[in-house]
Amino acid sequence: PKGAAVFEKSCAVCHQIAGTGAKVGPQLDGIGHRGLERLLEDTLDPNRNVDQAFRTTTLTLASGQVAQGLLLREEGEVLVLANAGGTEVSIPKASVAERKISSFSIMPTNFGEAMSPEDFYHLMGFLLSQRGTP
């Protein structure tokens, strides 16, 4: 179906359903149980209800560079972030001058504008059909 193709193209870089996609953002099996209103809120206003585990971390490095993303894990002396494109970035802890956690989601706030209304409609239909075990 068209909605599944839209999911794979626009969402699977960060989200997973039934084993397809990445586990950067929330896993979406059973997402259809949330209903249309909540799905619209989660996709069009992703900063309204951000789970603590999915808040954006901003690292200011000693070099002045800034790295931003979802903190996935700490591996010894390295912090591993996922950026907005779903790519993992490793940052040595020793290079971090400042670490901030915001109340914002890593999910783009212009998500609804990033695709055609037809694709968005098909995506909502696909997500609503996901009624498996969350």
Short mmCIF file of C-alpha atoms in Angstrom, two decimals:
data_model
loop_
_atom_site.label_atom_id
_atom_site.label_comp_id
_atom_site.label_asym_id
_atom_site.label_seq_id
_atom_site.Cartn_x
_atom_site.Cartn_y
_atom_site.Cartn_z
CA PRO A 1 0.00 0.00 0.00
CA LYS A 2 0.99 3.61 -0.55
CA GLY A 3 1.09 4.41 3.16
CA ALA A 4 3.68 1.70 3.81
CA ALA A 5 5.88 3.14 1.05
CA VAL A 6 5.56 6.63 2.57
CA PHE A 7 6.50 5.20 5.98
CA GLU A 8 9.58 3.49 4.53
CA LYS A 9 10.66 6.67 2.74
CA SER A 10 9.87 9.29 5.40
CA CYS A 11 9.71 7.55 8.79
CA ALA A 12 11.73 4.33 8.77
CA VAL A 13 15.00 6.26 9.06
CA CYS A 14 14.09 6.73 12.76
CA HIS A 15 11.03 4.56 13.52
CA GLN A 16 10.33 0.84 13.30
CA ILE A 17 7.13 -1.13 12.64
CA ALA A 18 7.14 -4.94 12.54
CA GLY A 19 10.92 -5.07 12.30
CA THR A 20 11.15 -2.60 9.39
CA GLY A 21 13.06 0.61 10.03
CA ALA A 22 15.45 1.96 12.64
CA LYS A 23 15.09 2.13 16.42
CA VAL A 24 16.11 5.76 16.88
CA GLY A 25 12.71 7.22 17.78
CA PRO A 26 9.81 5.39 19.42
CA GLN A 27 8.98 1.93 18.08
CA LEU A 28 5.54 2.13 16.40
CA ASP A 29 4.01 -1.36 16.54
CA GLY A 30 0.40 -0.91 17.66
CA ILE A 31 0.46 2.86 17.00
CA GLY A 32 -3.01 2.68 15.41
CA HIS A 33 -4.55 2.25 18.88
CA ARG A 34 -3.69 5.89 19.63
CA GLY A 35 -6.32 7.11 17.16
CA LEU A 36 -6.18 9.80 14.50
CA GLU A 37 -6.18 12.82 16.82
CA ARG A 38 -3.12 11.62 18.74
CA LEU A 39 -1.33 10.56 15.53
CA LEU A 40 -1.88 14.02 14.06
CA GLU A 41 -0.58 15.63 17.25
CA ASP A 42 2.48 13.35 17.37
CA THR A 43 3.39 14.01 13.73
CA LEU A 44 2.41 17.67 13.30
CA ASP A 45 3.37 18.92 16.78
CA PRO A 46 6.10 16.50 17.93
CA ASN A 47 7.23 18.80 20.76
CA ARG A 48 3.88 18.79 22.60
CA ASN A 49 4.35 15.48 24.46
CA VAL A 50 7.99 14.39 24.36
CA ASP A 51 8.92 11.32 26.38
CA GLN A 52 12.06 11.91 28.48
CA ALA A 53 13.86 9.16 26.57
CA PHE A 54 13.39 10.96 23.23
CA ARG A 55 14.48 14.51 24.09
CA THR A 56 17.20 16.20 22.07
CA THR A 57 20.71 16.36 23.55
CA THR A 58 22.97 19.22 22.49
CA LEU A 59 26.71 18.86 22.96
CA THR A 60 28.95 21.90 22.64
CA LEU A 61 32.45 20.67 21.96
CA ALA A 62 35.68 22.26 23.14
CA SER A 63 36.37 23.11 19.46
CA GLY A 64 33.20 25.23 19.37
CA GLN A 65 31.35 22.75 17.16
CA VAL A 66 27.86 21.65 18.19
CA ALA A 67 26.47 18.12 17.91
CA GLN A 68 22.75 17.56 18.38
CA GLY A 69 20.59 14.46 18.44
CA LEU A 70 19.03 11.72 20.50
CA LEU A 71 21.44 10.23 23.05
CA LEU A 72 21.36 6.51 22.29
CA ARG A 73 24.00 5.23 24.68
CA GLU A 74 27.29 5.81 26.41
CA GLU A 75 30.12 3.46 25.47
CA GLY A 76 32.96 3.99 27.91
CA GLU A 77 34.43 7.39 27.07
CA VAL A 78 32.17 7.93 24.03
CA LEU A 79 28.64 9.36 23.71
CA VAL A 80 26.61 7.97 20.80
CA LEU A 81 23.94 10.27 19.35
CA ALA A 82 21.48 9.72 16.52
CA ASN A 83 21.08 12.84 14.42
CA ALA A 84 17.83 13.95 12.76
CA GLY A 85 18.69 11.77 9.76
CA GLY A 86 18.92 8.68 11.95
CA THR A 87 22.71 8.43 11.56
CA GLU A 88 24.75 7.47 14.63
CA VAL A 89 27.47 9.94 15.62
CA SER A 90 30.16 9.07 18.20
CA ILE A 91 31.53 11.93 20.31
CA PRO A 92 34.44 11.45 22.75
CA LYS A 93 33.32 12.61 26.22
CA ALA A 94 36.66 14.40 26.67
CA SER A 95 35.80 16.74 23.76
CA VAL A 96 32.47 17.84 25.30
CA ALA A 97 32.53 21.29 26.93
CA GLU A 98 28.78 21.46 27.65
CA ARG A 99 25.89 19.00 27.58
CA LYS A 100 22.24 20.11 27.54
CA ILE A 101 19.02 18.13 27.29
CA SER A 102 16.11 20.06 25.85
CA SER A 103 12.39 19.44 26.15
CA PHE A 104 12.19 19.16 22.37
CA SER A 105 11.91 16.09 20.18
CA ILE A 106 14.48 15.22 17.53
CA MET A 107 11.55 14.73 15.13
CA PRO A 108 11.30 17.54 12.58
CA THR A 109 8.53 20.04 13.32
CA ASN A 110 7.86 20.55 9.60
CA PHE A 111 7.05 16.88 9.04
CA GLY A 112 3.55 17.60 7.70
CA GLU A 113 4.97 20.06 5.17
CA ALA A 114 7.72 17.71 4.02
CA MET A 115 5.36 15.55 1.95
CA SER A 116 2.31 16.00 -0.24
CA PRO A 117 -1.13 16.05 1.42
CA GLU A 118 -1.91 12.81 -0.45
CA ASP A 119 1.18 11.07 0.96
CA PHE A 120 0.36 12.34 4.46
CA TYR A 121 -3.20 11.00 4.12
CA HIS A 122 -1.87 7.58 3.04
CA LEU A 123 0.67 7.58 5.89
CA MET A 124 -2.06 8.29 8.47
CA GLY A 125 -4.15 5.46 7.04
CA PHE A 126 -1.17 3.10 7.26
CA LEU A 127 -0.34 4.12 10.84
CA LEU A 128 -3.98 3.79 11.94
CA SER A 129 -4.01 0.26 10.51
CA GLN A 130 -1.12 -0.74 12.81
CA ARG A 131 -3.13 -2.35 15.59
CA GLY A 132 -0.73 -5.16 16.54
CA THR A 133 0.74 -5.49 20.01
CA PRO A 134 2.38 -2.23 21.02
#
